[in-house]
mmCIF file of C-alpha atoms in Angstrom:
data_model
loop_
_atom_site.group_PDB
_atom_site.id
_atom_site.type_symbol
_atom_site.label_atom_id
_atom_site.label_comp_id
_atom_site.label_asym_id
_atom_site.label_seq_id
_atom_site.Cartn_x
_atom_site.Cartn_y
_atom_site.Cartn_z
ATOM 1 C CA MET A 1 86.513 126.822 110.662
ATOM 2 C CA LYS A 2 88.901 126.103 107.838
ATOM 3 C CA VAL A 3 89.532 129.144 105.638
ATOM 4 C CA LYS A 4 89.313 128.494 101.905
ATOM 5 C CA ASN A 5 92.498 129.211 99.990
ATOM 6 C CA THR A 6 92.655 131.239 96.792
ATOM 7 C CA LEU A 7 92.712 128.165 94.561
ATOM 8 C CA ALA A 8 89.563 126.759 96.171
ATOM 9 C CA LYS A 9 87.797 130.097 95.749
ATOM 10 C CA ASN A 10 88.911 130.330 92.105
ATOM 11 C CA ILE A 11 87.657 126.816 91.405
ATOM 12 C CA GLU A 12 84.311 127.583 93.014
ATOM 13 C CA THR A 13 84.034 130.840 91.064
ATOM 14 C CA ALA A 14 84.878 129.066 87.813
ATOM 15 C CA GLU A 15 82.281 126.386 88.562
ATOM 16 C CA ARG A 16 79.641 129.038 89.233
ATOM 17 C CA GLU A 17 80.495 130.828 86.008
ATOM 18 C CA LYS A 18 80.402 127.568 84.030
ATOM 19 C CA ALA A 19 77.016 126.817 85.555
ATOM 20 C CA ALA A 20 75.861 130.321 84.617
ATOM 21 C CA LEU A 21 77.120 129.815 81.052
ATOM 22 C CA ASP A 22 75.311 126.466 80.901
ATOM 23 C CA ALA A 23 72.100 128.131 82.091
ATOM 24 C CA VAL A 24 72.380 130.836 79.408
ATOM 25 C CA CYS A 25 72.938 128.182 76.699
ATOM 26 C CA LYS A 26 69.792 126.369 77.814
ATOM 27 C CA LYS A 27 67.797 129.600 77.784
ATOM 28 C CA ILE A 28 68.823 130.517 74.263
ATOM 29 C CA LEU A 29 68.133 126.976 72.995
ATOM 30 C CA ALA A 30 64.661 127.242 74.546
ATOM 31 C CA ASN A 31 63.659 130.105 72.240
ATOM 32 C CA LYS A 32 60.800 128.952 70.052
ATOM 33 C CA SER A 33 62.528 130.037 66.834
ATOM 34 C CA ILE A 34 65.446 127.699 67.683
ATOM 35 C CA LEU A 35 63.145 124.923 68.886
ATOM 36 C CA ALA A 36 61.240 125.098 65.585
ATOM 37 C CA TRP A 37 64.417 124.145 63.690
ATOM 38 C CA ILE A 38 65.095 121.277 66.082
ATOM 39 C CA LEU A 39 61.538 119.959 65.819
ATOM 40 C CA LYS A 40 61.343 120.191 62.025
ATOM 41 C CA THR A 41 64.656 118.347 61.609
ATOM 42 C CA CYS A 42 64.349 115.722 64.345
ATOM 43 C CA VAL A 43 60.634 115.055 64.949
ATOM 44 C CA GLU A 44 59.086 113.166 62.055
ATOM 45 C CA GLU A 45 55.600 114.507 62.775
ATOM 46 C CA TYR A 46 56.830 118.006 61.787
ATOM 47 C CA GLU A 47 58.768 117.156 58.635
ATOM 48 C CA ASN A 48 56.058 118.640 56.411
ATOM 49 C CA CYS A 49 55.284 121.641 58.627
ATOM 50 C CA SER A 50 56.694 125.123 58.124
ATOM 51 C CA LEU A 51 59.060 126.606 60.676
ATOM 52 C CA LYS A 52 56.610 129.452 61.230
ATOM 53 C CA ASP A 53 53.724 127.092 61.995
ATOM 54 C CA ILE A 54 55.855 125.015 64.357
ATOM 55 C CA GLU A 55 56.957 128.126 66.226
ATOM 56 C CA GLU A 56 53.577 129.848 66.373
ATOM 57 C CA LYS A 57 51.016 127.016 66.394
ATOM 58 C CA TYR A 58 52.494 123.810 67.727
ATOM 59 C CA ILE A 59 54.763 124.671 70.678
ATOM 60 C CA GLU A 60 52.516 124.873 73.719
ATOM 61 C CA GLY A 61 53.136 127.405 76.466
ATOM 62 C CA VAL A 62 56.597 128.352 77.689
ATOM 63 C CA PRO A 63 59.331 125.666 77.681
ATOM 64 C CA LEU A 64 60.591 124.745 81.141
ATOM 65 C CA VAL A 65 64.351 125.230 81.560
ATOM 66 C CA ALA A 66 66.111 123.199 84.293
ATOM 67 C CA HIS A 67 62.845 123.188 86.224
ATOM 68 C CA GLU A 68 61.519 119.652 86.369
ATOM 69 C CA ALA A 69 63.248 116.770 88.134
ATOM 70 C CA VAL A 70 64.101 113.640 86.157
ATOM 71 C CA HIS A 71 64.047 111.311 89.171
ATOM 72 C CA GLN A 72 60.760 111.393 91.015
ATOM 73 C CA ASP A 73 61.098 110.383 94.670
ATOM 74 C CA GLU A 74 58.341 109.046 96.886
ATOM 75 C CA THR A 75 57.079 110.347 100.186
ATOM 76 C CA ALA A 76 57.212 108.234 103.330
ATOM 77 C CA SER A 77 53.650 107.090 102.663
ATOM 78 C CA GLY A 78 54.603 105.991 99.167
ATOM 79 C CA ASP A 79 52.261 108.506 97.512
ATOM 80 C CA SER A 80 53.691 110.956 95.005
ATOM 81 C CA VAL A 81 52.573 114.530 94.943
ATOM 82 C CA LYS A 82 50.822 115.281 91.662
ATOM 83 C CA GLY A 83 50.959 118.735 90.164
ATOM 84 C CA ASP A 84 49.646 119.929 86.818
ATOM 85 C CA ARG A 85 50.549 118.148 83.616
ATOM 86 C CA ASN A 86 53.836 120.047 83.201
ATOM 87 C CA GLU A 87 55.162 118.986 86.585
ATOM 88 C CA ASN A 88 56.914 115.869 87.764
ATOM 89 C CA SER A 89 57.738 116.677 91.367
ATOM 90 C CA SER A 90 57.483 115.117 94.809
ATOM 91 C CA MET A 91 58.043 115.990 98.443
ATOM 92 C CA THR A 92 61.708 114.962 98.174
ATOM 93 C CA GLU A 93 62.416 115.954 94.595
ATOM 94 C CA GLY A 94 65.845 115.123 93.208
ATOM 95 C CA THR A 95 68.284 117.677 91.855
ATOM 96 C CA VAL A 96 68.773 116.236 88.355
ATOM 97 C CA THR A 97 66.512 118.212 86.041
ATOM 98 C CA TYR A 98 65.596 118.098 82.370
ATOM 99 C CA ASP A 99 67.566 120.788 80.529
ATOM 100 C CA ILE A 100 64.533 121.825 78.472
ATOM 101 C CA LYS A 101 61.067 120.255 78.522
ATOM 102 C CA PHE A 102 57.860 121.348 76.847
ATOM 103 C CA ASN A 103 54.665 120.089 75.243
ATOM 104 C CA VAL A 104 53.786 120.328 71.565
ATOM 105 C CA ILE A 105 50.581 119.824 69.640
ATOM 106 C CA ASN A 106 50.670 116.746 67.449
ATOM 107 C CA PRO A 107 50.017 118.004 63.886
ATOM 108 C CA LEU A 108 48.528 114.617 62.952
ATOM 109 C CA LYS A 109 45.709 115.292 65.394
ATOM 110 C CA ILE A 110 44.925 118.551 63.614
ATOM 111 C CA LEU A 111 44.884 116.778 60.251
ATOM 112 C CA ARG A 112 42.714 113.967 61.650
ATOM 113 C CA PRO A 113 40.697 115.562 64.491
ATOM 114 C CA ASN A 114 38.286 112.629 64.794
ATOM 115 C CA THR A 115 40.962 109.992 65.318
ATOM 116 C CA ARG A 116 42.172 108.749 68.691
ATOM 117 C CA ASP A 117 45.674 110.102 68.068
ATOM 118 C CA SER A 118 47.105 111.861 71.120
ATOM 119 C CA ALA A 119 46.675 115.612 70.827
ATOM 120 C CA LEU A 120 49.986 116.385 72.538
ATOM 121 C CA MET A 121 53.568 115.127 72.666
ATOM 122 C CA MET A 122 56.305 115.762 75.241
ATOM 123 C CA ILE A 123 59.694 117.032 74.094
ATOM 124 C CA ASN A 124 62.910 116.976 76.125
ATOM 125 C CA ILE A 125 66.142 118.579 74.878
ATOM 126 C CA GLU A 126 69.470 117.915 76.595
ATOM 127 C CA GLY A 127 72.900 119.428 76.079
ATOM 128 C CA GLN A 128 75.902 117.142 76.565
ATOM 129 C CA THR A 129 79.624 117.800 76.170
ATOM 130 C CA LYS A 130 80.895 114.222 76.102
ATOM 131 C CA PHE A 131 79.350 111.503 73.954
ATOM 132 C CA TYR A 132 80.857 108.800 76.217
ATOM 133 C CA PRO A 133 80.486 110.123 79.790
ATOM 134 C CA GLY A 134 81.178 106.658 81.228
ATOM 135 C CA TYR A 135 78.100 104.971 79.716
ATOM 136 C CA PRO A 136 76.340 104.851 76.326
ATOM 137 C CA LEU A 137 74.535 108.189 76.038
ATOM 138 C CA ILE A 138 71.694 106.590 74.076
ATOM 139 C CA MET A 139 70.800 104.561 77.178
ATOM 140 C CA ARG A 140 70.377 107.734 79.206
ATOM 141 C CA GLY A 141 68.196 109.127 76.452
ATOM 142 C CA ILE A 142 65.971 106.042 76.599
ATOM 143 C CA TYR A 143 65.787 106.341 80.382
ATOM 144 C CA TYR A 144 64.712 109.985 80.141
ATOM 145 C CA GLY A 145 62.048 108.972 77.637
ATOM 146 C CA CYS A 146 60.771 106.263 79.990
ATOM 147 C CA ARG A 147 60.672 108.755 82.852
ATOM 148 C CA MET A 148 58.536 111.109 80.776
ATOM 149 C CA ILE A 149 56.173 108.232 79.992
ATOM 150 C CA SER A 150 55.846 107.079 83.602
ATOM 151 C CA SER A 151 55.377 110.648 84.867
ATOM 152 C CA GLN A 152 52.164 110.910 82.840
ATOM 153 C CA TYR A 153 50.317 108.608 85.220
ATOM 154 C CA GLY A 154 47.973 110.657 87.369
ATOM 155 C CA THR A 155 48.165 113.737 85.144
ATOM 156 C CA VAL A 156 47.721 112.644 81.529
ATOM 157 C CA PHE A 157 45.989 109.336 82.268
ATOM 158 C CA LYS A 158 44.660 107.438 85.279
ATOM 159 C CA ASN A 159 43.787 103.862 86.128
ATOM 160 C CA ASN A 160 44.023 101.644 83.031
ATOM 161 C CA HIS A 161 43.605 104.305 80.325
ATOM 162 C CA TYR A 162 46.971 103.651 78.702
ATOM 163 C CA GLU A 163 45.534 104.669 75.347
ATOM 164 C CA LYS A 164 45.962 108.279 76.494
ATOM 165 C CA ILE A 165 49.739 108.054 76.829
ATOM 166 C CA GLU A 166 51.452 110.850 74.904
ATOM 167 C CA LYS A 167 54.462 110.182 72.713
ATOM 168 C CA VAL A 168 57.787 111.528 73.996
ATOM 169 C CA TYR A 169 60.991 112.670 72.321
ATOM 170 C CA SER A 170 64.342 112.993 74.100
ATOM 171 C CA ILE A 171 66.721 114.990 71.899
ATOM 172 C CA TRP A 172 70.415 115.185 72.799
ATOM 173 C CA ILE A 173 72.850 117.800 71.496
ATOM 174 C CA CYS A 174 76.462 116.655 71.892
ATOM 175 C CA THR A 175 79.000 119.436 71.398
ATOM 176 C CA ASN A 176 82.189 117.361 71.605
ATOM 177 C CA PRO A 177 81.519 113.949 70.038
ATOM 178 C CA PRO A 178 84.169 111.471 68.834
ATOM 179 C CA LYS A 179 85.436 112.047 65.319
ATOM 180 C CA TYR A 180 83.310 109.330 63.686
ATOM 181 C CA ARG A 181 80.088 110.851 65.119
ATOM 182 C CA LYS A 182 80.757 114.466 64.169
ATOM 183 C CA ASN A 183 78.153 116.299 62.076
ATOM 184 C CA SER A 184 75.548 113.573 62.368
ATOM 185 C CA ILE A 185 71.929 113.178 63.472
ATOM 186 C CA ASN A 186 70.538 109.749 64.406
ATOM 187 C CA ARG A 187 67.010 108.830 65.458
ATOM 188 C CA TYR A 188 66.134 105.746 67.534
ATOM 189 C CA SER A 189 62.605 104.426 68.020
ATOM 190 C CA TYR A 190 60.498 101.284 68.368
ATOM 191 C CA SER A 191 59.676 99.289 65.266
ATOM 192 C CA GLU A 192 57.613 96.189 64.549
ATOM 193 C CA LYS A 193 58.994 92.907 63.220
ATOM 194 C CA GLN A 194 56.685 90.054 62.204
ATOM 195 C CA LEU A 195 58.140 86.818 63.520
ATOM 196 C CA LEU A 196 55.168 84.710 62.407
ATOM 197 C CA GLY A 197 52.245 85.714 60.250
ATOM 198 C CA LYS A 198 51.559 89.078 58.617
ATOM 199 C CA VAL A 199 49.682 90.939 61.335
ATOM 200 C CA VAL A 200 50.434 94.665 61.365
ATOM 201 C CA GLU A 201 49.853 96.746 64.500
ATOM 202 C CA LYS A 202 49.009 100.424 64.249
ATOM 203 C CA LYS A 203 52.263 102.339 64.661
ATOM 204 C CA LYS A 204 50.768 104.834 67.104
ATOM 205 C CA ASN A 205 50.179 101.995 69.608
ATOM 206 C CA TYR A 206 53.869 101.255 70.114
ATOM 207 C CA ASP A 207 55.746 104.237 68.702
ATOM 208 C CA LEU A 208 55.807 106.125 72.011
ATOM 209 C CA ILE A 209 59.493 106.851 72.687
ATOM 210 C CA THR A 210 62.018 108.330 70.266
ATOM 211 C CA VAL A 211 65.572 109.383 71.093
ATOM 212 C CA VAL A 212 67.568 111.654 68.791
ATOM 213 C CA MET A 213 71.334 112.174 68.927
ATOM 214 C CA ILE A 214 72.640 115.398 67.372
ATOM 215 C CA CYS A 215 76.437 115.449 67.218
ATOM 216 C CA LEU A 216 78.085 118.717 66.249
ATOM 217 C CA GLY A 217 81.494 118.875 64.597
ATOM 218 C CA ASP A 218 83.731 120.816 62.259
ATOM 219 C CA GLU A 219 82.339 123.806 60.370
ATOM 220 C CA ASP A 220 84.305 122.987 57.227
ATOM 221 C CA ASP A 221 82.715 119.525 56.983
ATOM 222 C CA GLU A 222 80.222 119.036 54.131
ATOM 223 C CA ASN A 223 77.585 117.818 56.599
ATOM 224 C CA CYS A 224 77.759 120.998 58.653
ATOM 225 C CA LYS A 225 74.541 122.456 57.291
ATOM 226 C CA GLY A 226 70.945 122.997 58.342
ATOM 227 C CA LEU A 227 70.375 122.315 62.035
ATOM 228 C CA ILE A 228 73.996 121.218 62.595
ATOM 229 C CA ARG A 229 75.234 124.542 61.203
ATOM 230 C CA LEU A 230 72.668 126.492 63.255
ATOM 231 C CA LEU A 231 73.598 124.841 66.557
ATOM 232 C CA SER A 232 77.325 124.985 65.815
ATOM 233 C CA VAL A 233 77.110 128.737 65.297
ATOM 234 C CA LEU A 234 74.826 129.258 68.272
ATOM 235 C CA LEU A 235 77.053 127.332 70.692
ATOM 236 C CA SER A 236 80.392 128.346 69.184
ATOM 237 C CA LYS A 237 83.118 129.577 71.539
ATOM 238 C CA ASN A 238 85.016 131.214 68.687
ATOM 239 C CA LYS A 239 82.354 133.520 67.250
ATOM 240 C CA SER A 240 81.388 136.867 68.726
ATOM 241 C CA ALA A 241 77.804 137.694 69.597
ATOM 242 C CA ASP A 242 77.591 139.979 66.557
ATOM 243 C CA GLU A 243 78.822 137.217 64.228
ATOM 244 C CA LYS A 244 76.270 134.807 65.629
ATOM 245 C CA LYS A 245 73.431 137.279 65.257
ATOM 246 C CA LYS A 246 74.387 138.042 61.660
ATOM 247 C CA ILE A 247 74.524 134.350 60.657
ATOM 248 C CA LEU A 248 71.227 133.548 62.399
ATOM 249 C CA GLU A 249 69.484 136.405 60.610
ATOM 250 C CA GLU A 250 71.002 135.952 57.156
ATOM 251 C CA GLU A 251 71.263 132.162 56.886
ATOM 252 C CA PHE A 252 68.381 130.978 59.052
ATOM 253 C CA ASN A 253 65.963 133.894 58.920
ATOM 254 C CA ILE A 254 65.802 134.020 62.710
ATOM 255 C CA ALA A 255 64.824 137.512 63.778
ATOM 256 C CA MET A 256 66.979 138.940 66.548
ATOM 257 C CA THR A 257 64.426 139.694 69.220
ATOM 258 C CA LYS A 258 65.590 141.670 72.231
ATOM 259 C CA GLU A 259 65.464 138.481 74.306
ATOM 260 C CA ILE A 260 67.638 136.432 71.923
ATOM 261 C CA GLU A 261 70.088 139.306 71.461
ATOM 262 C CA GLU A 262 70.530 139.737 75.210
ATOM 263 C CA GLU A 263 71.034 136.005 75.701
ATOM 264 C CA ALA A 264 73.530 135.809 72.822
ATOM 265 C CA ASN A 265 75.535 138.670 74.327
ATOM 266 C CA GLU A 266 75.318 137.128 77.782
ATOM 267 C CA MET A 267 76.443 133.742 76.465
ATOM 268 C CA PHE A 268 79.412 135.303 74.680
ATOM 269 C CA ASP A 269 80.379 137.375 77.751
ATOM 270 C CA TYR A 270 80.180 134.362 80.050
ATOM 271 C CA GLY A 271 82.157 132.302 77.561
ATOM 272 C CA ASP A 272 84.892 134.953 77.464
ATOM 273 C CA TYR A 273 84.925 135.149 81.247
ATOM 274 C CA VAL A 274 85.181 131.391 81.766
ATOM 275 C CA GLU A 275 87.891 131.150 79.095
ATOM 276 C CA GLU A 276 89.876 133.964 80.765
ATOM 277 C CA MET A 277 89.447 132.249 84.143
ATOM 278 C CA GLY A 278 90.904 129.128 82.563
ATOM 279 C CA ARG A 279 93.861 131.055 81.134
ATOM 280 C CA GLN A 280 94.565 132.751 84.459
ATOM 281 C CA GLU A 281 94.378 129.479 86.348
ATOM 282 C CA GLY A 282 96.670 127.926 83.747
ATOM 283 C CA ARG A 283 99.196 130.711 84.266
ATOM 284 C CA ARG A 284 98.965 130.345 88.037
ATOM 285 C CA GLU A 285 99.415 126.599 87.771
ATOM 286 C CA GLY A 286 102.427 127.162 85.522
ATOM 287 C CA MET A 287 103.953 129.500 88.086
ATOM 288 C CA ARG A 288 103.281 127.003 90.866
ATOM 289 C CA GLU A 289 104.821 124.240 88.784
ATOM 290 C CA GLY A 290 107.823 126.475 88.093
ATOM 291 C CA ARG A 291 108.269 127.149 91.797
ATOM 292 C CA ARG A 292 108.004 123.448 92.558
ATOM 293 C CA GLU A 293 110.621 122.651 89.938
ATOM 294 C CA GLY A 294 112.816 125.459 91.324
ATOM 295 C CA ARG A 295 112.590 124.067 94.840
ATOM 296 C CA GLN A 296 113.379 120.580 93.599
ATOM 297 C CA GLU A 297 116.346 121.890 91.636
ATOM 298 C CA GLY A 298 117.519 123.764 94.740
ATOM 299 C CA LEU A 299 117.281 120.586 96.803
ATOM 300 C CA ARG A 300 119.230 118.700 94.171
ATOM 301 C CA GLU A 301 121.938 121.394 94.229
ATOM 302 C CA GLY A 302 121.946 121.283 98.033
ATOM 303 C CA GLU A 303 122.370 117.516 98.025
ATOM 304 C CA ASN A 304 125.234 117.841 95.557
ATOM 305 C CA LEU A 305 126.924 120.424 97.784
ATOM 306 C CA LEU A 306 126.361 118.281 100.849
ATOM 307 C CA ALA A 307 127.849 115.269 99.067
ATOM 308 C CA THR A 308 130.893 117.360 98.144
ATOM 309 C CA LEU A 309 131.359 118.457 101.763
ATOM 310 C CA LEU A 310 130.993 114.912 102.997
ATOM 311 C CA ASN A 311 133.606 113.684 100.518
ATOM 312 C CA MET A 312 135.944 116.320 101.879
ATOM 313 C CA LEU A 313 135.220 115.180 105.444
ATOM 314 C CA PHE A 314 135.958 111.561 104.603
ATOM 315 C CA ALA A 315 139.586 112.620 104.154
ATOM 316 C CA ASP A 316 139.638 113.704 107.845
ATOM 317 C CA GLY A 317 138.425 110.284 108.909
ATOM 318 C CA ARG A 318 134.977 111.559 109.969
ATOM 319 C CA THR A 319 133.051 108.799 108.262
ATOM 320 C CA GLU A 320 130.667 108.277 111.194
ATOM 321 C CA ASP A 321 129.754 111.954 111.267
ATOM 322 C CA ALA A 322 129.177 111.788 107.536
ATOM 323 C CA LYS A 323 126.839 108.853 107.918
ATOM 324 C CA LEU A 324 124.868 110.618 110.678
ATOM 325 C CA ALA A 325 124.518 113.667 108.467
ATOM 326 C CA LEU A 326 122.776 111.557 105.875
ATOM 327 C CA ILE A 327 120.518 109.741 108.358
ATOM 328 C CA ASN A 328 118.191 112.445 109.643
ATOM 329 C CA LYS A 329 117.635 116.159 109.889
ATOM 330 C CA GLU A 330 118.578 116.424 113.566
ATOM 331 C CA GLU A 331 121.989 114.781 113.100
ATOM 332 C CA ARG A 332 122.557 116.769 109.923
ATOM 333 C CA ASN A 333 121.940 120.033 111.812
ATOM 334 C CA LYS A 334 124.470 118.941 114.464
ATOM 335 C CA PHE A 335 126.886 118.277 111.627
ATOM 336 C CA TYR A 336 126.300 121.769 110.229
ATOM 337 C CA ARG A 337 126.842 123.461 113.588
ATOM 338 C CA GLU A 338 130.039 121.522 114.289
ATOM 339 C CA TYR A 339 131.613 122.760 111.085
ATOM 340 C CA GLY A 340 130.216 126.296 111.315
ATOM 341 C CA LEU A 341 127.594 125.805 108.599
ATOM 342 C CA THR A 342 123.898 126.656 108.599
ATOM 343 C CA PRO A 343 121.083 124.756 106.841
ATOM 344 C CA SER A 344 120.473 127.748 104.571
ATOM 345 C CA ALA A 345 124.002 127.416 103.292
ATOM 346 C CA ILE A 346 123.204 124.018 101.814
#
């Protein structure tokens, strides 16, 4: 069995700690007081609702964090395994999961209880470092929305009852967007365009998927306010846990529950640890690079010394020996021994 070297172990440890930090970030984002801000800012159905009502009345149950698979596989028989309405699993469930997923009560249904509006909506929130991870991020958001729609078959609706489909939102928080996207929030959804005639379809019949892109940025930017400011503070690597707690309480009226306080401290501690791991690895890499450069410099000096010795030997007419010394290690060692030298001397 091949024994792992120190570098491999350090990399694995760093990866585990980064994963742990990522998990803590998801947990703190999943707090209902934070989700209320996201919903009020990004979900048009909640624009006229208070943060308190969103937190206490509209978020259903406990949000699932990294629990539900995005890609639903099929069993050998081709039949998926159906769980309750919060599950999207199968016998061979994939490993890619939604960061945060939960159900919310549609406030329009409360205002119009006798209408056929869906009573619930599905919300997915994803954290992303890169805005261009090798593909347009908006496309992944649309795909996640489609997956949430298709997963409703067999739990939310059956057979041909498509009228029961619940609207879905996929909300993406990008922490390191390109400069032109910093401090911005964009919403993408279906819209109707009359190509001929003036027929107007009810919006609820096609407005089923909405994707929102939240791009964080610089704190000194004039657009760093509201939700952008909240998330920037919450996910900041430069602010201590105490600073974060103070800003959340004073600027956003978010009470520091024991749960949020513990998660904020844990997130800050993990962040410090991962950063220190990075610094240590950087120092080790610098030392390794220095040693490599030292060895190369030593070889260059050795070659220069060897060339000097060979030039001296040319004067004795030993050109053939000189050539052999340059050809390969074995002949060079013979050359050293003949003249009373050792390889370490070069």
